[in-house]
CSV table of C-alpha atoms in Angstrom, one decimal:
chain,number,residue,atom,x,y,z
A,401,MET,CA,79.7,103.5,81.2
A,402,PHE,CA,82.6,101.9,83.0
A,403,LYS,CA,81.7,101.1,86.6
A,404,PRO,CA,84.6,99.5,88.4
A,405,LYS,CA,83.7,96.7,91.0
A,406,LYS,CA,87.1,96.5,92.6
A,407,ILE,CA,89.9,99.1,92.6
A,408,LEU,CA,93.5,98.7,93.4
A,409,VAL,CA,95.7,101.7,94.4
A,410,PRO,CA,99.3,101.4,95.1
A,411,THR,CA,101.0,103.6,97.6
A,412,ASP,CA,104.6,104.5,98.6
A,413,PHE,CA,103.2,107.1,101.2
A,414,SER,CA,104.2,110.0,99.2
A,415,SER,CA,101.9,113.0,98.8
A,416,ALA,CA,101.4,112.1,95.2
A,417,SER,CA,100.3,108.7,95.9
A,418,LYS,CA,98.0,109.9,98.7
A,419,VAL,CA,96.3,111.9,95.8
A,420,ALA,CA,95.9,108.7,94.0
A,421,VAL,CA,94.3,107.1,97.0
A,422,GLN,CA,91.9,110.0,97.3
A,423,GLN,CA,91.0,109.7,93.7
A,424,ALA,CA,90.4,106.0,94.2
A,425,LYS,CA,88.3,106.5,97.2
A,426,ASP,CA,86.2,109.1,95.4
A,427,ILE,CA,85.7,106.6,92.4
A,428,ALA,CA,84.9,103.8,94.9
A,429,GLU,CA,82.2,106.0,96.6
A,430,GLN,CA,80.6,107.0,93.4
A,431,PHE,CA,80.3,103.5,91.9
A,432,ASP,CA,80.0,101.6,95.4
A,433,SER,CA,83.4,99.8,94.5
A,434,GLU,CA,85.5,97.8,96.7
A,435,LEU,CA,88.9,99.4,97.2
A,436,VAL,CA,92.2,97.7,98.0
A,437,ILE,CA,95.4,99.7,99.0
A,438,ILE,CA,98.7,98.0,98.4
A,439,HIS,CA,102.1,98.9,99.6
A,440,VAL,CA,105.0,96.8,98.2
A,441,LYS,CA,108.0,96.3,100.4
A,442,ALA,CA,110.7,96.1,97.7
A,443,LYS,CA,112.8,93.0,97.8
A,444,GLU,CA,115.8,95.1,97.0
A,445,ALA,CA,115.3,96.9,100.4
A,446,GLU,CA,115.5,93.6,102.2
A,447,ASN,CA,118.6,92.6,100.2
A,448,LEU,CA,120.8,95.5,100.9
A,449,PRO,CA,124.4,94.7,101.7
A,450,LEU,CA,124.2,95.1,105.5
A,451,PHE,CA,127.0,92.7,106.2
A,452,PHE,CA,128.0,94.7,109.2
A,453,LEU,CA,124.9,94.0,111.0
A,454,ASP,CA,124.1,90.9,112.8
A,455,ASP,CA,120.8,88.9,112.4
A,456,SER,CA,119.1,90.6,115.4
A,457,LYS,CA,120.0,94.1,114.2
A,458,LEU,CA,118.4,93.1,110.8
A,459,GLU,CA,115.3,91.7,112.4
A,460,GLU,CA,115.1,95.1,114.4
A,461,ILE,CA,115.4,97.1,111.1
A,462,ASN,CA,112.8,95.1,109.5
A,463,ARG,CA,110.5,95.3,112.5
A,464,HIS,CA,110.9,99.1,112.6
A,465,LEU,CA,110.1,99.3,108.8
A,466,ASP,CA,107.0,97.1,109.3
A,467,GLU,CA,105.9,99.4,112.1
A,468,HIS,CA,106.4,102.4,109.9
A,469,ILE,CA,104.4,100.8,107.1
A,470,GLU,CA,101.6,100.0,109.4
A,471,HIS,CA,101.6,103.4,110.9
A,472,GLU,CA,101.5,105.1,107.4
A,473,MET,CA,98.6,102.9,106.4
A,474,ASP,CA,96.7,103.7,109.6
A,475,LYS,CA,97.3,107.5,108.7
A,476,ILE,CA,96.0,107.1,105.2
A,477,LYS,CA,92.9,105.4,106.6
A,478,LYS,CA,92.4,108.1,109.2
A,479,ASP,CA,93.1,111.0,106.9
A,480,ILE,CA,91.3,109.8,103.8
A,481,PHE,CA,88.7,107.4,104.8
A,482,THR,CA,87.3,108.8,108.1
A,483,GLY,CA,83.5,109.5,107.4
A,484,SER,CA,83.6,107.6,104.1
A,485,THR,CA,81.3,104.6,103.2
A,486,VAL,CA,84.4,103.1,101.7
A,487,LYS,CA,86.3,100.7,103.9
A,488,PRO,CA,89.5,99.7,102.1
A,489,THR,CA,91.2,96.4,102.3
A,490,VAL,CA,94.9,96.7,103.0
A,491,ARG,CA,97.6,94.6,101.5
A,492,ILE,CA,101.4,94.6,102.3
A,493,ASN,CA,103.4,92.5,99.7
A,494,HIS,CA,107.1,91.7,99.4
A,495,GLY,CA,108.9,91.8,95.9
A,496,ASN,CA,109.2,93.7,92.9
A,497,PRO,CA,106.6,96.5,93.0
A,498,TYR,CA,105.2,96.5,89.5
A,499,ASP,CA,105.1,92.6,89.4
A,500,GLU,CA,103.3,92.6,92.8
A,501,ILE,CA,100.8,95.3,91.6
A,502,ILE,CA,99.9,93.4,88.5
A,503,LYS,CA,99.7,90.1,90.3
A,504,THR,CA,97.5,91.4,93.0
A,505,ALA,CA,95.1,93.1,90.5
A,506,ASP,CA,94.9,89.8,88.6
A,507,THR,CA,94.6,87.6,91.8
A,508,MET,CA,91.8,89.9,93.3
A,509,ALA,CA,90.0,90.5,90.0
A,510,CYS,CA,90.5,94.2,90.1
A,511,ASP,CA,89.1,96.0,87.1
A,512,LEU,CA,90.9,99.3,87.7
A,513,ILE,CA,94.3,100.3,89.0
A,514,VAL,CA,94.7,104.1,90.1
A,515,ILE,CA,98.4,104.8,90.5
A,516,SER,CA,100.4,108.0,90.9
A,517,SER,CA,102.7,109.2,88.0
A,518,LYS,CA,105.6,110.0,90.5
A,519,GLY,CA,106.9,108.8,93.9
A,520,LYS,CA,108.6,110.4,97.0
A,521,SER,CA,111.6,112.3,95.6
A,522,ALA,CA,113.1,113.1,92.2
A,523,LEU,CA,115.1,110.0,92.1
A,524,ASP,CA,112.2,108.0,93.5
A,525,GLY,CA,109.9,109.7,91.1
A,526,PHE,CA,112.2,108.4,88.2
A,527,PHE,CA,112.0,104.9,89.5
A,528,PHE,CA,108.3,105.0,90.6
A,529,GLY,CA,107.5,106.6,87.1
A,530,SER,CA,109.0,103.4,85.6
A,531,ILE,CA,106.8,101.5,87.7
A,532,THR,CA,103.7,103.3,86.6
A,533,GLU,CA,104.8,103.0,83.1
A,534,LYS,CA,105.3,99.0,83.4
A,535,VAL,CA,101.9,98.9,85.3
A,536,SER,CA,100.1,100.7,82.7
A,537,ARG,CA,101.6,98.6,79.8
A,538,LYS,CA,101.3,95.2,81.5
A,539,ALA,CA,98.1,95.3,83.6
A,540,HIS,CA,95.2,93.2,82.4
A,541,CYS,CA,92.7,95.9,83.5
A,542,SER,CA,92.1,99.6,83.0
A,543,VAL,CA,94.8,102.0,84.7
A,544,LEU,CA,94.2,105.6,85.8
A,545,ILE,CA,97.3,107.6,86.1
A,546,SER,CA,96.9,110.2,88.9
A,547,ARG,CA,98.7,113.6,88.7
């Protein structure tokens, strides 16, 4: 029987990705596995053509984005992990989402990735779906796609 030792679960803070986090937590509890939650701040978001903003405004926008990410991670930990024996490790990476997910799984020796089949909206779902598809094809470990 497959018993994962370390599970990686990406989140974009959508309701679908929260279901994946819940499923990953349930698996981690069942098998006494470590759990790592990752959010990837897409490089594209940092490179938007915001030429009309000065550096201080860009720093302020990035600071607000980082605060939002931290708030959402805290909310996930409170809503899903309160009362659980699982205490997740949180990673915030910057770059291409599927590359960062795969690199993190490899670097941290994860033997399972639990990932949502869709993202925040119909358009994001299209893009996140392609991330899910790339992760499932290129990952060096097992991948569970959550619905």
